[in-house]
Short mmCIF file of C-alpha atoms in Angstrom, two decimals:
data_model
loop_
_atom_site.label_atom_id
_atom_site.label_comp_id
_atom_site.label_asym_id
_atom_site.label_seq_id
_atom_site.Cartn_x
_atom_site.Cartn_y
_atom_site.Cartn_z
CA MET C 134 0.00 0.00 0.00
CA PRO C 135 1.60 3.29 -1.07
CA PRO C 136 2.14 5.92 1.62
CA PRO C 137 -0.39 8.78 1.70
CA SER C 138 0.47 11.84 -0.36
CA PRO C 139 1.70 14.81 1.70
CA PRO C 140 -0.77 17.68 2.06
CA ALA C 141 -0.64 20.01 -0.93
CA THR C 142 -0.84 23.01 1.40
CA LEU C 143 2.29 21.83 3.21
CA LEU C 144 4.19 21.30 -0.06
CA HIS C 145 3.25 24.82 -1.15
CA ALA C 146 4.41 26.23 2.21
CA LEU C 147 7.72 24.34 2.05
CA ARG C 148 8.38 25.58 -1.48
CA HIS C 149 7.70 29.15 -0.29
CA VAL C 150 9.96 28.75 2.75
CA MET C 151 12.82 27.32 0.66
CA GLN C 152 12.92 30.17 -1.88
CA PRO C 153 14.91 32.67 0.26
CA LEU C 154 17.20 29.85 1.45
CA VAL C 155 17.96 28.80 -2.13
CA ARG C 156 18.57 32.47 -2.98
CA LEU C 157 21.16 32.64 -0.19
CA MET C 158 22.81 29.38 -1.31
CA LEU C 159 23.10 30.49 -4.93
CA ARG C 160 24.61 33.82 -3.88
CA LYS C 161 27.21 31.99 -1.79
CA GLY C 162 28.10 29.34 -4.35
CA ILE C 163 26.25 26.38 -2.82
CA THR C 164 25.05 24.18 -5.68
CA TYR C 165 22.06 21.86 -5.80
CA THR C 166 24.27 18.74 -5.81
CA PHE C 167 26.20 19.91 -2.73
CA PHE C 168 23.04 20.82 -0.84
CA ALA C 169 21.23 17.62 -1.89
CA ASP C 170 24.00 15.49 -0.37
CA MET C 171 23.94 17.60 2.81
CA LEU C 172 20.16 17.23 2.92
CA LYS C 173 20.50 13.43 2.78
CA GLY C 174 22.59 13.63 5.94
CA ILE C 175 19.99 15.79 7.68
CA PHE C 176 17.18 13.37 6.79
CA VAL C 177 19.22 10.48 8.20
CA GLU C 178 20.20 12.40 11.34
CA VAL C 179 16.63 13.49 12.16
CA ALA C 180 15.21 10.04 11.47
CA ASP C 181 17.86 8.47 13.72
CA LYS C 182 17.26 10.88 16.61
CA GLU C 183 13.53 11.54 16.48
CA PHE C 184 11.81 8.57 14.85
CA ARG C 185 12.88 5.76 17.15
CA LEU C 186 10.72 2.86 18.34
CA ASP C 187 10.87 2.17 22.10
CA ASP C 188 13.87 4.51 22.27
CA LYS C 189 15.94 2.04 20.22
CA SER C 190 18.20 3.25 17.44
CA PRO C 191 16.50 2.44 14.11
CA SER C 192 18.13 0.09 11.63
CA ASP C 193 19.59 1.34 8.37
CA SER C 194 16.69 -0.34 6.55
CA ARG C 195 14.07 1.49 8.61
CA ILE C 196 15.78 4.85 8.10
CA SER C 197 15.96 4.13 4.37
CA LEU C 198 12.24 3.28 4.36
CA ILE C 199 11.04 6.45 6.10
CA THR C 200 13.49 8.88 4.44
CA GLY C 201 13.81 7.50 0.91
CA VAL C 202 17.63 7.64 1.22
CA HIS C 203 19.35 4.55 -0.21
CA ARG C 204 20.52 2.11 2.46
CA LYS C 205 24.15 2.35 1.32
CA ASP C 206 23.99 6.12 1.77
CA VAL C 207 22.34 5.70 5.17
CA ARG C 208 25.25 3.57 6.40
CA ARG C 209 27.82 5.99 4.94
CA LEU C 210 26.14 9.00 6.51
CA ARG C 211 25.67 7.36 9.92
CA ASP C 212 29.36 6.49 9.99
CA ALA C 213 30.42 10.01 9.00
CA PRO C 214 31.63 12.41 11.73
CA GLN C 215 28.81 14.49 13.15
CA ASP C 216 28.72 18.24 12.74
CA PRO C 217 29.90 20.21 15.76
CA SER C 218 27.39 21.53 18.30
CA GLU C 219 24.67 23.74 16.88
CA GLU C 220 24.92 26.07 19.86
CA LEU C 221 26.07 29.59 19.15
CA PRO C 222 29.87 29.87 18.89
CA GLU C 223 31.51 30.75 22.19
CA ALA C 224 32.55 34.22 21.00
CA VAL C 225 28.98 35.04 19.96
CA SER C 226 27.48 33.59 23.14
CA LEU C 227 29.93 35.56 25.30
CA GLY C 228 29.13 38.73 23.38
CA ALA C 229 25.39 38.27 23.88
CA HIS C 230 25.95 37.74 27.62
CA LEU C 231 28.07 40.89 27.82
CA VAL C 232 25.45 43.01 26.01
CA SER C 233 22.70 41.60 28.23
CA THR C 234 24.69 42.50 31.35
CA TRP C 235 25.54 45.95 30.03
CA LEU C 236 21.85 46.66 29.34
CA SER C 237 20.38 45.26 32.54
CA LYS C 238 22.78 45.28 35.51
CA PRO C 239 23.99 48.31 37.50
CA PRO C 240 26.47 49.93 37.46
CA PHE C 241 26.83 49.17 33.74
CA CYS C 242 23.41 50.58 32.77
CA VAL C 243 21.85 53.99 33.37
CA GLN C 244 18.54 52.17 33.82
CA PRO C 245 17.39 48.75 32.62
CA GLY C 246 17.48 48.87 28.83
CA THR C 247 19.91 51.82 28.58
CA ALA C 248 23.60 50.98 28.49
CA ALA C 249 25.84 53.54 30.21
CA PRO C 250 28.98 54.87 28.52
CA LEU C 251 31.82 53.00 30.26
CA ALA C 252 35.36 54.14 30.87
CA ARG C 253 37.59 51.86 28.83
CA LEU C 254 39.97 51.11 31.72
CA ALA C 255 39.23 50.00 35.27
CA SER C 256 42.04 52.29 36.45
CA VAL C 257 39.85 55.23 35.35
CA GLY C 258 36.25 54.04 35.78
CA GLY C 259 36.59 51.39 38.47
CA GLU C 260 33.49 49.19 38.63
CA ARG C 261 31.84 51.26 35.89
CA SER C 262 34.33 50.41 33.18
CA PHE C 263 34.52 48.13 30.17
CA ASP C 264 37.28 46.20 31.93
CA ALA C 265 34.92 45.57 34.85
CA LEU C 266 32.06 44.56 32.53
CA VAL C 267 34.13 41.86 30.85
CA ALA C 268 35.55 40.68 34.18
CA HIS C 269 32.00 40.46 35.57
CA VAL C 270 31.06 37.98 32.84
CA SER C 271 34.33 36.10 32.26
CA LYS C 272 37.72 36.00 33.90
CA ASP C 273 39.20 34.08 30.97
CA ILE C 274 39.33 36.77 28.29
CA ARG C 275 40.94 40.18 28.19
CA ALA C 276 38.69 43.21 27.74
CA ARG C 277 41.00 44.62 25.06
CA VAL C 278 40.46 41.54 22.89
CA VAL C 279 36.68 41.88 23.19
CA LEU C 280 36.76 45.60 22.48
CA ASP C 281 38.95 45.25 19.38
CA GLU C 282 36.56 42.64 17.97
CA TRP C 283 33.46 44.69 18.84
CA GLN C 284 34.91 47.74 17.10
CA ARG C 285 35.55 45.59 14.01
CA LEU C 286 31.95 44.34 14.06
CA GLY C 287 30.42 47.76 14.72
CA ILE C 288 29.00 46.80 18.13
CA ALA C 289 30.97 49.33 20.20
CA ARG C 290 32.80 52.61 19.68
CA ILE C 291 35.22 54.70 21.74
CA ASP C 292 34.59 58.43 22.10
CA GLU C 293 37.08 61.27 22.56
CA LEU C 294 36.96 60.80 26.35
CA ASP C 295 38.06 57.17 26.02
CA ARG C 296 34.61 55.89 26.95
CA VAL C 297 33.07 52.83 25.35
CA HIS C 298 29.54 53.12 23.91
CA LEU C 299 27.23 50.26 22.92
CA GLU C 300 26.26 50.84 19.29
CA THR C 301 23.43 48.32 19.08
CA SER C 302 20.85 47.33 21.68
CA ALA C 303 21.29 43.64 20.98
CA PHE C 304 24.28 41.58 19.98
CA VAL C 305 23.68 41.70 16.23
CA PRO C 306 26.96 42.44 14.44
CA GLN C 307 26.81 45.08 11.70
CA LYS C 308 29.81 43.45 10.03
CA GLY C 309 31.36 40.01 10.07
CA PHE C 310 29.72 37.32 7.94
CA ASP C 311 30.58 34.41 10.26
CA GLU C 312 28.94 36.11 13.22
CA LYS C 313 25.85 36.99 11.19
CA ALA C 314 25.67 33.42 9.87
CA ALA C 315 25.74 32.08 13.43
CA TYR C 316 22.72 34.21 14.33
CA PHE C 317 21.00 33.31 11.07
CA GLY C 318 21.25 29.61 11.93
CA HIS C 319 20.16 30.12 15.53
CA ASN C 320 17.20 32.41 14.87
CA VAL C 321 15.77 30.74 11.76
CA HIS C 322 16.17 27.29 13.37
CA ASP C 323 14.29 28.29 16.53
CA HIS C 324 11.55 30.12 14.61
CA ALA C 325 11.10 27.05 12.39
CA CYS C 326 11.04 24.75 15.45
CA ALA C 327 8.22 26.80 17.00
CA ALA C 328 6.24 26.78 13.75
CA VAL C 329 6.76 23.03 13.18
CA HIS C 330 5.73 22.30 16.78
CA ASN C 331 2.52 24.26 16.24
CA LEU C 332 1.77 22.25 13.08
CA THR C 333 2.57 18.80 14.43
CA ALA C 334 2.50 18.61 18.23
CA ASP C 335 -0.28 18.29 20.75
CA GLY C 336 -0.42 20.56 23.77
CA PRO C 337 0.05 24.31 24.12
CA ALA C 338 1.32 26.12 21.04
CA PHE C 339 4.37 28.35 21.06
CA PHE C 340 3.62 32.03 20.58
CA GLU C 341 4.06 32.79 16.87
CA ARG C 342 2.15 35.70 15.45
CA SER C 343 2.66 38.31 12.75
CA VAL C 344 0.97 41.35 11.20
CA HIS C 345 0.97 41.69 7.42
CA TYR C 346 -0.46 44.18 4.91
CA ASP C 347 0.06 44.34 1.15
CA ALA C 348 -1.07 47.81 0.02
CA LEU C 349 1.14 50.27 1.89
CA SER C 350 3.07 53.16 0.37
CA PRO C 351 6.88 53.42 0.75
CA ALA C 352 6.37 56.29 3.21
CA SER C 353 4.09 54.16 5.37
CA ILE C 354 6.59 51.30 5.24
CA GLU C 355 9.28 53.64 6.57
CA ARG C 356 7.02 54.73 9.45
CA LEU C 357 6.41 51.10 10.34
CA ARG C 358 10.11 50.27 10.03
CA GLU C 359 10.94 53.04 12.50
CA ALA C 360 8.16 51.96 14.89
CA VAL C 361 9.37 48.34 14.90
CA ALA C 362 12.97 49.45 15.44
CA ALA C 363 11.96 51.57 18.44
CA ASP C 364 9.00 49.81 20.06
CA GLY C 365 10.08 46.29 19.06
CA MET C 366 13.52 46.79 20.54
CA GLN C 367 12.02 48.13 23.75
CA ALA C 368 9.93 44.96 24.02
CA LEU C 369 13.01 42.78 23.50
CA ILE C 370 14.95 44.81 26.08
CA ALA C 371 12.15 44.28 28.59
CA PHE C 372 12.12 40.52 27.90
CA ASN C 373 15.91 40.50 28.25
CA ALA C 374 15.73 42.21 31.65
CA LEU C 375 13.10 39.75 32.88
CA ALA C 376 15.06 36.73 31.58
CA SER C 377 18.25 37.99 33.23
CA GLU C 378 16.44 38.45 36.56
CA LEU C 379 14.84 35.00 36.35
CA GLU C 380 18.11 33.31 35.39
CA ALA C 381 19.83 34.86 38.40
CA GLY C 382 17.08 33.48 40.66
CA ASP C 383 17.27 30.04 39.01
CA ALA C 384 21.02 29.79 39.64
CA SER C 385 20.44 28.57 43.21
CA THR C 386 18.02 25.80 42.17
CA SER C 387 18.72 22.29 40.89
CA THR C 388 15.81 22.03 38.46
CA PRO C 389 16.57 21.00 34.85
CA ARG C 390 17.61 23.85 32.59
CA GLN C 391 15.94 24.94 29.35
CA ARG C 392 16.99 27.44 26.72
CA MET C 393 14.63 29.81 24.93
CA THR C 394 14.59 32.36 22.11
CA ILE C 395 12.28 35.35 21.71
CA GLY C 396 12.39 36.96 18.29
CA LEU C 397 10.94 39.87 16.36
CA TYR C 398 11.45 40.59 12.67
CA PHE C 399 10.42 43.03 9.97
CA TYR C 400 10.38 42.41 6.21
CA THR C 401 9.05 44.28 3.19
CA GLU C 402 9.06 43.82 -0.60
CA GLU C 403 7.03 44.90 -3.63
CA SER C 404 3.45 43.63 -3.58
CA ALA C 405 2.13 41.54 -6.45
CA PRO C 406 0.27 43.73 -8.93
CA PRO C 407 -3.53 43.62 -8.62
CA PRO C 408 -5.38 41.50 -11.18
CA GLU C 409 -6.32 43.41 -14.33
CA ALA C 410 -9.96 44.43 -14.75
CA SER C 411 -11.95 42.43 -17.30
CA ASP C 412 -14.08 43.99 -20.05
CA SER C 413 -17.10 43.86 -17.78
CA GLY C 414 -15.31 45.98 -15.22
CA LYS C 415 -14.95 43.16 -12.68
CA THR C 416 -11.64 41.90 -11.34
CA GLU C 417 -10.69 38.26 -11.63
CA SER C 418 -10.80 36.21 -8.44
#
């Protein structure tokens, strides 16, 4: 008995989702044949981890059956070295922790959500210095190393009084492809996980909502862009402050730990042209 056909609505959605990803791959020289082989590995990996019976590792034949990947390829891919951890790289994770501390913890912030200008050196600013900020988060890295990298990425700047200013309210590098790619993988993965959960899992849904219009002028788009940049960032800063406070309280407990991501995005492009009027004056549906 042949397996049931996948829902046409899902196939349409997947095709739509893949278009910007294929655009990125083509711009960065990733061909179909390269990606297809990588995709085989992902099918095998997910089937091995998430489609087990009685928590037993599935056989090569079962993985081949449910994925459509040839059994010889299944064996080859299962024997291949696994990709490194999908967690954010240490440098990116440290940077996010530093920005969170700078935005939410005195004496590094003017008020929660507003990072204070910090003296570059502890010998000048004491506890309210960039040296002290880095030392507060990690004793294993020199503040000068962090600052040099942040200046390269456009995250921080030094003024004429030798004070360090935060140039972005979240750790999103303005430069540096590798750092941006790390966030791309993290954010798109977690957004997709929430959406897939809401399509396939029982129980409470993850919050995933959006607002969309298709007949706005460029001037209106700019007003909305500015509103999202201001009000949206304030919402994220408030969530960051709450998460930081809760994490500090959880540090003294032994309950299992969970990670979470809260995201907000804005996108715009040209709308599809309206259907042309017919001779009778009606528009086509």
